Short mmCIF file of C-alpha atoms and ligand atoms in Angstrom, two decimals:
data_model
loop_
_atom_site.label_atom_id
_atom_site.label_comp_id
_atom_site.label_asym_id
_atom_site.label_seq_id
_atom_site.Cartn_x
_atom_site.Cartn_y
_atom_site.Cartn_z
CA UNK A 1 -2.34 24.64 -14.69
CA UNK A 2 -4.97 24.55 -11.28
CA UNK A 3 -7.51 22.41 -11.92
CA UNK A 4 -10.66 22.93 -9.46
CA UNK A 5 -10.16 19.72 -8.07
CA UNK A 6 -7.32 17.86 -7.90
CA UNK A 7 -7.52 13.99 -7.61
CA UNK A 8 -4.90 13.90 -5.20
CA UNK A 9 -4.00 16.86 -2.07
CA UNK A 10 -1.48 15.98 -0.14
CA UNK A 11 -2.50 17.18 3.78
CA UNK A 12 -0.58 18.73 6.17
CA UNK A 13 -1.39 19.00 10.10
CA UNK A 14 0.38 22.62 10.54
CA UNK A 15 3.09 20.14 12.67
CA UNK A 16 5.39 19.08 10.24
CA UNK A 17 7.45 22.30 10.11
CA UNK A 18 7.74 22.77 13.48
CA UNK A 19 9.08 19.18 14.02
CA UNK A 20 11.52 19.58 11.34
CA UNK A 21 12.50 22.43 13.38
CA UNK A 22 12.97 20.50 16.10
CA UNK A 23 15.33 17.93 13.81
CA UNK A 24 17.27 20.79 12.60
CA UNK A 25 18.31 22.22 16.35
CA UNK A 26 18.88 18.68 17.29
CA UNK A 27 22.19 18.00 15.00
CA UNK A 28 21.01 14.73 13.94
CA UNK A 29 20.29 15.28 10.43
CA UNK A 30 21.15 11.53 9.16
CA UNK A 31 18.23 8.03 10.28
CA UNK A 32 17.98 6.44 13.58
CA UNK A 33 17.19 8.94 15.77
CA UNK A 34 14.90 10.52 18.17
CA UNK A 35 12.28 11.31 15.48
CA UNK A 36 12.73 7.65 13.44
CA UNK A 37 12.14 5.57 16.62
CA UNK A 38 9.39 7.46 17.67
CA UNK A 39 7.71 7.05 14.29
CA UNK A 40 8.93 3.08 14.73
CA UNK A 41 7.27 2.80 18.46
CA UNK A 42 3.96 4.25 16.94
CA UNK A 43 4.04 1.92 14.02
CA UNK A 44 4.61 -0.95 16.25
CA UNK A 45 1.83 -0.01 18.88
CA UNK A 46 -0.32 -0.20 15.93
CA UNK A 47 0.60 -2.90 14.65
CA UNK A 48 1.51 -5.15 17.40
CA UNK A 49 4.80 -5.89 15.61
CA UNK A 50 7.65 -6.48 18.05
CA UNK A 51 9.96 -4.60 15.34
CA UNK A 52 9.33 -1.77 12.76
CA UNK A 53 11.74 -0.08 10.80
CA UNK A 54 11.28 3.08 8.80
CA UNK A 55 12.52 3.15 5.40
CA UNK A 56 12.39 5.50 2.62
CA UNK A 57 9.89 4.38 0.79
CA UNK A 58 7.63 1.01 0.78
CA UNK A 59 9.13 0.01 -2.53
CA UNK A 60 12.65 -0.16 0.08
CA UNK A 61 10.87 -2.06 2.23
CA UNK A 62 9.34 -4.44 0.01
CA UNK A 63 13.47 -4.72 -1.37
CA UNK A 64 14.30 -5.90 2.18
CA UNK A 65 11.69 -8.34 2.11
CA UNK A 66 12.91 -10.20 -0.85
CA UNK A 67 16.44 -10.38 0.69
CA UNK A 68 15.25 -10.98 4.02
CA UNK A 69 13.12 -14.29 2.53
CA UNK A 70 16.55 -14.95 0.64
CA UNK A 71 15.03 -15.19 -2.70
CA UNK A 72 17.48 -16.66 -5.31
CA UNK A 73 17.00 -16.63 -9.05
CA UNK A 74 14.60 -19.13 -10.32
CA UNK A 75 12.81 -19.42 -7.00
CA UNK A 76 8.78 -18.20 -7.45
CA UNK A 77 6.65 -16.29 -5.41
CA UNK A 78 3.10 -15.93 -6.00
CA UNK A 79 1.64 -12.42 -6.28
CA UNK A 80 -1.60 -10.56 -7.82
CA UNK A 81 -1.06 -9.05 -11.56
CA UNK A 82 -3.52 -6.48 -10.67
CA UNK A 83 -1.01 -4.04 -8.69
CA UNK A 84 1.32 -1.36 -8.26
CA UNK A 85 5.11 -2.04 -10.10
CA UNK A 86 6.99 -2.84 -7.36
CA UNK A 87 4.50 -5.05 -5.13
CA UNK A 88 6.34 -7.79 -7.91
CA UNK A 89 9.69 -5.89 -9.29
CA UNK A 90 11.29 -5.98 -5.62
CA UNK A 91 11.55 -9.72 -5.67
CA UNK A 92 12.32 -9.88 -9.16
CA UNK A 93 14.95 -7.94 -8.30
CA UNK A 94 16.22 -11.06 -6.32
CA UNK A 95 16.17 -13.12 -9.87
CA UNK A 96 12.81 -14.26 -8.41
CA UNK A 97 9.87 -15.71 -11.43
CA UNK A 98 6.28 -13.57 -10.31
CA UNK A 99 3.98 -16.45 -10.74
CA UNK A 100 0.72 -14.15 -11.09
CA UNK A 101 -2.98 -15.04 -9.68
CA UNK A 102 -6.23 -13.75 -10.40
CA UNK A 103 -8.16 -11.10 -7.91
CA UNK A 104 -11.56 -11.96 -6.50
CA UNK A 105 -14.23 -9.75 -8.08
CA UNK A 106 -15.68 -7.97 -4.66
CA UNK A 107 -12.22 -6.78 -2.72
CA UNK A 108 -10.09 -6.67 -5.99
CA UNK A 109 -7.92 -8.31 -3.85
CA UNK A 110 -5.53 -11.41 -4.52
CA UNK A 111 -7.76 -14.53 -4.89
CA UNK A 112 -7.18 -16.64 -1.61
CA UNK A 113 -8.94 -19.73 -3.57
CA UNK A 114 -6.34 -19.68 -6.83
CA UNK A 115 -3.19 -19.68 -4.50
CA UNK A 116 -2.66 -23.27 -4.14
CA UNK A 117 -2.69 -24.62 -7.83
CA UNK A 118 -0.04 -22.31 -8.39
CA UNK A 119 2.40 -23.44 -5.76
CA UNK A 120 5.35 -25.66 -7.11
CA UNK A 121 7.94 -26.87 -5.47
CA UNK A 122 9.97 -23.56 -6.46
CA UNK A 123 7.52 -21.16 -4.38
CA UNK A 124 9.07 -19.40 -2.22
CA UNK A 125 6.92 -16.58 -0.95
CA UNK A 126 3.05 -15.60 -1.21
CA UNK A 127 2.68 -11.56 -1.31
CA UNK A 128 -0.97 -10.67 -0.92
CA UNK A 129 -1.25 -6.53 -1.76
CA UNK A 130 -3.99 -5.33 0.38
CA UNK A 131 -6.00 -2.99 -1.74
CA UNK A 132 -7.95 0.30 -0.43
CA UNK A 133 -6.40 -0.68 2.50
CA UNK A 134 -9.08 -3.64 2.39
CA UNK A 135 -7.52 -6.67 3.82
CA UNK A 136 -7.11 -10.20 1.63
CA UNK A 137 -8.55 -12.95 3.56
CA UNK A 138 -5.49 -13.69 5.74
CA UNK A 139 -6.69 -16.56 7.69
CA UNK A 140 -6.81 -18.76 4.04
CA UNK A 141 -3.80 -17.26 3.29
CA UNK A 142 -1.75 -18.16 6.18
CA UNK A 143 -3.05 -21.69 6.49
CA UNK A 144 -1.89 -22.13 3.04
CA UNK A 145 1.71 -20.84 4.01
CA UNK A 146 1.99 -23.14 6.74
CA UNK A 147 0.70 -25.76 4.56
CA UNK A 148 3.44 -25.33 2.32
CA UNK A 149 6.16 -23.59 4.57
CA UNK A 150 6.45 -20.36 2.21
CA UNK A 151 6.70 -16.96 3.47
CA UNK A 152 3.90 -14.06 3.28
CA UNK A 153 5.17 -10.97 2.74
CA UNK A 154 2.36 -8.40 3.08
CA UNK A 155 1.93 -5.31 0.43
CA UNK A 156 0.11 -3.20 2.72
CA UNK A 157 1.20 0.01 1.03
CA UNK A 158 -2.39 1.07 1.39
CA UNK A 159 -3.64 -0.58 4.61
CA UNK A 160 -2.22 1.94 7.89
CA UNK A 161 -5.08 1.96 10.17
CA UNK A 162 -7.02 -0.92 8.50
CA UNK A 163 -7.92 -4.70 10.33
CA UNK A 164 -8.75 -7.96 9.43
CA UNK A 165 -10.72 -9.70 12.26
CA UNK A 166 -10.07 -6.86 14.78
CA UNK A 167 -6.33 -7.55 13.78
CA UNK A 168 -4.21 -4.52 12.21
CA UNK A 169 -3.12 -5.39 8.77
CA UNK A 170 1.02 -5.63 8.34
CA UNK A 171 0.32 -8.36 11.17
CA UNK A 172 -0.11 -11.37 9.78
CA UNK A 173 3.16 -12.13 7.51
CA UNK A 174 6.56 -12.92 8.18
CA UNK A 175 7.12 -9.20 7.07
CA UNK A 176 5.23 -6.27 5.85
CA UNK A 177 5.78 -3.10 4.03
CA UNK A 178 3.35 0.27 4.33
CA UNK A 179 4.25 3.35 2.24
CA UNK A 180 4.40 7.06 3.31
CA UNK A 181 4.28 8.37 -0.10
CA UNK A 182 1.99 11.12 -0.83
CA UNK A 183 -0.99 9.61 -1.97
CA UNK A 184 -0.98 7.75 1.09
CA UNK A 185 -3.23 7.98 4.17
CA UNK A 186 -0.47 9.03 6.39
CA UNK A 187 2.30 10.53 4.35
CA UNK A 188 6.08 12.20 4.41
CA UNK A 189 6.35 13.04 0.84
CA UNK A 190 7.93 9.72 0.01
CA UNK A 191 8.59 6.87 2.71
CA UNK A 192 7.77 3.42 4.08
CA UNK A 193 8.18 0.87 6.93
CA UNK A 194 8.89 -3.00 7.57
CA UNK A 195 7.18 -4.43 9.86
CA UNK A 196 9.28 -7.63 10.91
CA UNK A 197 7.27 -9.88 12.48
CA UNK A 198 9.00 -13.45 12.32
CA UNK A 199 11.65 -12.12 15.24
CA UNK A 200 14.42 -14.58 13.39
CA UNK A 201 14.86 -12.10 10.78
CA UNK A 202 15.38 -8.63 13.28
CA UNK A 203 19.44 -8.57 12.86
CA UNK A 204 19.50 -9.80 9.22
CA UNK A 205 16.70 -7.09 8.92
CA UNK A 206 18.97 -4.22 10.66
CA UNK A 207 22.18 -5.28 8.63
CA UNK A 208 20.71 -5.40 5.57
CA UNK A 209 18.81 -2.14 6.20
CA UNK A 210 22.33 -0.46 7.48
CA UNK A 211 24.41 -1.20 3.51
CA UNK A 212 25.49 -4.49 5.04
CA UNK A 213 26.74 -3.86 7.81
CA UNK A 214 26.28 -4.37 11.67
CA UNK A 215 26.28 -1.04 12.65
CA UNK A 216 22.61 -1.01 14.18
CA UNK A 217 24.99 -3.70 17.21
CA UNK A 218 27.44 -1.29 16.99
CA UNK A 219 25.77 1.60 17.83
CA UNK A 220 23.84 -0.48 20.92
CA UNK A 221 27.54 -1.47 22.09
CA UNK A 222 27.27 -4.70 20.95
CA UNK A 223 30.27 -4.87 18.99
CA UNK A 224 33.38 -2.63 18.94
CA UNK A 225 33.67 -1.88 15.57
CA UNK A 226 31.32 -2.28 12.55
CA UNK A 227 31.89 -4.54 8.98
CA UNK A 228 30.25 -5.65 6.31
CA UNK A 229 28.60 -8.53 7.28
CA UNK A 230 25.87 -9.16 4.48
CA UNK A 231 23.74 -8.16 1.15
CA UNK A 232 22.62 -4.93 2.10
CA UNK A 233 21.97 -1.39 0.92
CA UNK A 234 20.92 2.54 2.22
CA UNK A 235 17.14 1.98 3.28
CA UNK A 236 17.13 4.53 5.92
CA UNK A 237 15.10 7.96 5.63
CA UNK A 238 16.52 10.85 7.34
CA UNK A 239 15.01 12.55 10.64
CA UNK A 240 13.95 15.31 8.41
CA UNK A 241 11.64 12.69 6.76
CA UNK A 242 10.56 10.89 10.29
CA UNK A 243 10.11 14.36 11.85
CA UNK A 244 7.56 15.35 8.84
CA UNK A 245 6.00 11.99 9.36
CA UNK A 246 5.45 12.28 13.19
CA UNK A 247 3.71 15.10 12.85
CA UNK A 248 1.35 13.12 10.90
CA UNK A 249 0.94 10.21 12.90
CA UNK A 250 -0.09 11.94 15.56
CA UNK A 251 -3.46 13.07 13.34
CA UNK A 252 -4.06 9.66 12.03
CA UNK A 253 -7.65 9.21 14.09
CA UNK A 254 -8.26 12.24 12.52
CA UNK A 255 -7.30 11.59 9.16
CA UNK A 256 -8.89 8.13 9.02
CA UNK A 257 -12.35 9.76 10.28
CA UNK A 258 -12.28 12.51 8.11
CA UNK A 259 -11.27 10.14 4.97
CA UNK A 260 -13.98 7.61 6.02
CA UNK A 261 -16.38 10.05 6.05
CA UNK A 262 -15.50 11.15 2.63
CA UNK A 263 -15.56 7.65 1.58
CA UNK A 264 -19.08 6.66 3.01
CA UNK A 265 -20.71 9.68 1.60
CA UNK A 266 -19.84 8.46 -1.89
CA UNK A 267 -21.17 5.68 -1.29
CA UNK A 268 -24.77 6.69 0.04
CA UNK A 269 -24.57 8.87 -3.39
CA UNK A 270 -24.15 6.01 -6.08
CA UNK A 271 -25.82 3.59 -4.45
CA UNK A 272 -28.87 4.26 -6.87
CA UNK A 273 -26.85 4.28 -10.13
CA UNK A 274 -25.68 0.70 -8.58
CA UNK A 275 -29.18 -0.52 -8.35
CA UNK A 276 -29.45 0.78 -12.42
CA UNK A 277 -26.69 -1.26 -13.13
CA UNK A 278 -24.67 2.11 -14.38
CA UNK A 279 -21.58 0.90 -12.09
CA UNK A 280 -20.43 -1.09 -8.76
CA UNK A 281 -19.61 0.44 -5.90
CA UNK A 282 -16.22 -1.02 -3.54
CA UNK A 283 -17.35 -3.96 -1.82
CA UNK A 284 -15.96 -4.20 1.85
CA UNK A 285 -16.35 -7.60 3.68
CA UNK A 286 -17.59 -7.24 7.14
CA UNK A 287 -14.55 -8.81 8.84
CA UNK A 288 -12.94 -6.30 7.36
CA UNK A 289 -12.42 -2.78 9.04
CA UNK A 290 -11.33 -0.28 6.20
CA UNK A 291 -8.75 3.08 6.16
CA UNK A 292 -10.82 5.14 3.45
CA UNK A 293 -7.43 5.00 1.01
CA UNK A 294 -9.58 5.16 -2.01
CA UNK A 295 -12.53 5.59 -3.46
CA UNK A 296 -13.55 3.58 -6.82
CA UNK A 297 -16.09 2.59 -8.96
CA UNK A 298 -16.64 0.49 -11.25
CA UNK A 299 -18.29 0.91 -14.56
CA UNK A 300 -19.29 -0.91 -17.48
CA UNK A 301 -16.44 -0.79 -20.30
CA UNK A 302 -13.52 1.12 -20.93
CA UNK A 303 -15.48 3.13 -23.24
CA UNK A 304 -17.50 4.04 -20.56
CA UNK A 305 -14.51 5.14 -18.04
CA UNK A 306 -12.47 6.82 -21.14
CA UNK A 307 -15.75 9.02 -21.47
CA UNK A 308 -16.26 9.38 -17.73
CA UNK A 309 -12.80 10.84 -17.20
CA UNK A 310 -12.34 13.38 -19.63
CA UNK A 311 -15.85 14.64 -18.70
CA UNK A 312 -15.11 15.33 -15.16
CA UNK A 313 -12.07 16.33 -16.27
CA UNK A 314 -13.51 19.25 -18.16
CA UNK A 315 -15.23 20.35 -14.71
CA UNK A 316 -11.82 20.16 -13.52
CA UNK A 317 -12.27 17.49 -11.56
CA UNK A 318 -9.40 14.84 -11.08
CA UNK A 319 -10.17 11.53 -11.47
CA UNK A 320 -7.48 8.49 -12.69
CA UNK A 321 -7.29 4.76 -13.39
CA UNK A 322 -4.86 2.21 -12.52
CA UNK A 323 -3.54 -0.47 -12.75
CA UNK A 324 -2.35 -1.85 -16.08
CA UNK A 325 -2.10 -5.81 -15.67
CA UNK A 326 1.55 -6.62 -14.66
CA UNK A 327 1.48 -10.50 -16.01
CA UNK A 328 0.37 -8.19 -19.62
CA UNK A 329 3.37 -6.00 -19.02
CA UNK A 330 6.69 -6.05 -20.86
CA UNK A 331 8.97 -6.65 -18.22
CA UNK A 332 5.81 -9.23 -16.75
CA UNK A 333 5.92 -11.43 -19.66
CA UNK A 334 10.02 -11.05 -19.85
CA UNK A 335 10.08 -12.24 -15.71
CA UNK A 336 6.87 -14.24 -14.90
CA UNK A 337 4.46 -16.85 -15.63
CA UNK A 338 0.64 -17.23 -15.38
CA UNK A 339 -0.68 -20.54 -15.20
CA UNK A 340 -4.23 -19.25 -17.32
CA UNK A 341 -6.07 -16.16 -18.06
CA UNK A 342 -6.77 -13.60 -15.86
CA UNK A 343 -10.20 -12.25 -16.95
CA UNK A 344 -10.99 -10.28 -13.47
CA UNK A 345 -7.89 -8.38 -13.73
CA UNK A 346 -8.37 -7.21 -17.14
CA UNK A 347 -11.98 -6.21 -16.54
CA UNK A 348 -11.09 -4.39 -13.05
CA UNK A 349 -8.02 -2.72 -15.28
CA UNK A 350 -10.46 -1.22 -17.78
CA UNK A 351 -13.20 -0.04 -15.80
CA UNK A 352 -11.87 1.24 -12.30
CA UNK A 353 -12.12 4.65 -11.86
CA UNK A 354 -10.68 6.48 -8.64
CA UNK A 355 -12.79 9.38 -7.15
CA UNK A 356 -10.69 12.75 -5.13
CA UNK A 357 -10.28 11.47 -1.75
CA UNK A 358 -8.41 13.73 0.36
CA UNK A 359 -9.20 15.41 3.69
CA UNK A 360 -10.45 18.94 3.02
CA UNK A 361 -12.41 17.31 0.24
CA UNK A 362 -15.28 17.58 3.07
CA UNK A 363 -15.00 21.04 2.81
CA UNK A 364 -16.21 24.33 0.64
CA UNK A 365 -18.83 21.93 -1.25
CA UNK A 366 -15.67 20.20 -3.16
CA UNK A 367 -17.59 16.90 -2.57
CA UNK A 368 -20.69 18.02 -3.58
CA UNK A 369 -19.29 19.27 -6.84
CA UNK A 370 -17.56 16.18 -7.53
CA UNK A 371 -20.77 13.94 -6.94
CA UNK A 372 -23.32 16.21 -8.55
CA UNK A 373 -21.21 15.96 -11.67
CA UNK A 374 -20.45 12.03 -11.74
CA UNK A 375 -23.90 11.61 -11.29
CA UNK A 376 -24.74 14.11 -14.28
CA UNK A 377 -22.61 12.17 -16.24
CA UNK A 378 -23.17 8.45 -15.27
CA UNK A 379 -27.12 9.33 -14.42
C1 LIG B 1 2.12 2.97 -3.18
C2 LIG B 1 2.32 1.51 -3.31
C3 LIG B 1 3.60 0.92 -3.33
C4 LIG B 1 4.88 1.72 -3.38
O1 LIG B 1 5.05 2.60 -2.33
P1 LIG B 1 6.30 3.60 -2.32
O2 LIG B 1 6.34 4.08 -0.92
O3 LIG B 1 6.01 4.66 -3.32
O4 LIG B 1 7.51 2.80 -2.68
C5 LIG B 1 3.70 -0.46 -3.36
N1 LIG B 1 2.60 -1.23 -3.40
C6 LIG B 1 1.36 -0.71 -3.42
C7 LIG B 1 0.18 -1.63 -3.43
C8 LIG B 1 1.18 0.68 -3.38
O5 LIG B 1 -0.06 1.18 -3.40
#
């Protein structure tokens, strides 16, 4: 069933077929070539980070980050409860205990302050999820790393195109992950990247990326035959994948002004219904320079948002929640530990709501529909 509209509409530049094309003619159907390192040059010019990888998705990379920081069961690593699945399962994965922290109530994000009476000497790893592409305060974050010599690990699934301090997020860790996936800024369907940034970890990064084995040297001429050298698995899209995502990449101004657009002119329209105390509106620090990934509000119960989303949905408009609390979770209570209650997280988990935010939203008075009838209903 069409619904008028959607929540989510995945956008395509008109490029992506003719690059595939190009993939196609070229023979070289399997990852690592022409298309893959151009997509890993962009990624690094944005970043600054001497090496990117693509991967499949960011879940993959997120995989190769728990390996790469050599995570062994019973070690701990200290992440935020309010995220997506995998931000957490990757390292458990490892064997590793998700010690889980509160979020701060303005960014949602983790809560720089509760970090450091969670650290034992098992901690391994700190793994900050940047949400709406809204960037956790990374100077606190990274002091407290060095502090305690643990490794950061940045989620920044959401964050392409987003700074901290003029700096791009995904630069700040030993390693970060961004996805591709479809509800992403920049998308191929499903896909991710690592950015490595500690340079240490570039040929554990490649082997491990490659099943295990040294072929990346191989193929460079380093060695004359390849082997299994390490832990490893397949993390490697295919140039079909990188040739889709190119095409997108080189539309990501575009995207990002488009999106922020969007983004702003939600939040000119609730700002009165914020003053009435009828919801809060995202809350974007001014060091921080956002991507537009999402647009959210919060209101004041889960009554409230139960109510709110079943009436839009009856315009046929698209509008979801997320996330249930991981440390609340079956396989969260089964894995980690929380050192106390989490009251932000649950509050944020029952009364988030996410708006449509996708470019072409601008268009045909979508938007306009979409706010005229959240306002009806919240007004
Ligand atoms: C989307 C997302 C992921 C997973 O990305 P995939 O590319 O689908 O694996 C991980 N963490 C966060 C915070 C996300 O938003």
């Amino acid at each position: 069933m069409s619904i008028r509209i959607p929540f989510n509409k995945p956008y395509m530049t008109g490029k992506e077929l003719y690059y595939i094309a190009n993939a196609h003619a070229s023979r070289h159907l399997s990852g690592d070539g022409d298309f893959t390192r151009a997509c890993n040059k962009w990624l690094q010019k944005l970043s600054g980070s001497p090496t990117v990888l693509l991967t499949h998705s960011c879940t993959a990379a997120l995989e190769m980050s728990a390996l790469l920081c050599d995570i062994k069961p019973g070690d701990e690593v200290i992440v935020p409860s309010f995220t997506f699945v995998t931000t957490v399962s990757s390292f458990v994965m490892r064997g590793a205990v998700p010690v889980f922290v509160e979020i701060r109530p303005d960014t949602l994000n983790m809560d720089e302050k509760q970090i450091e009476e969670n650290i034992t000497e098992k901690t391994k790893a700190i793994v900050p999820v940047h949400y709406a592409g809204v960037g956790c305060e990374m100077d606190t974050i990274m002091r407290i790393a060095k502090d305690h010599g643990l490794r950061v690990v940045e989620d920044n699934a959401q964050g392409v195109m987003s700074s901290y301090k003029g700096k791009p997020l995904g630069s700040f860790g030993d390693l970060a992950a961004v996805s591709f996936h479809e509800t992403k800024n920049i998308i191929s369907g499903e896909g991710g990247a690592i950015y490595i940034n500690d340079t240490s970890l570039k040929e554990k990064a490649e082997i491990i990326r490659e099943k295990g084995t040294n072929r990346a040297r191989f193929f460079r001429g380093q060695v004359d035959k390849y082997t299994w050298e390490d832990l490893g698995s397949s993390y490697l899209p295919s140039e079909i994948l990188a040739a889709f995502l190119y095409a997108q990449m080189e539309e990501a101004d575009k995207i990002t002004n488009t999106r922020l657009a969007i983004w702003d002119r939600y939040h000119q329209a609730f700002e009165d219904l914020e003053k009435k105390g009828k919801l809060r509106r995202p809350i974007v620090p001014k060091e921080c320079q956002h991507n537009a990934h999402m647009y959210y509000l919060l209101l004041n119960s889960l009554e409230e948002r139960t109510e709110f989303i079943a009436k839009m949905r009856e315009k046929e408009i698209g509008c979801v929640f997320h996330y249930l609390p991981l440390h609340d979770s079956p396989a969260g209570k089964k894995f980690g530990r929380y050192a106390k209650e989490l009251p932000v997280t649950k509050k944020v988990s029952d009364t988030l709501v996410r708006l449509p935010l996708w470019v072409g939203l601008e268009k045909d008075g979508n938007q306009d529909y979409v706010i005229e009838n959240a306002l009806k209903i919240l007004g």
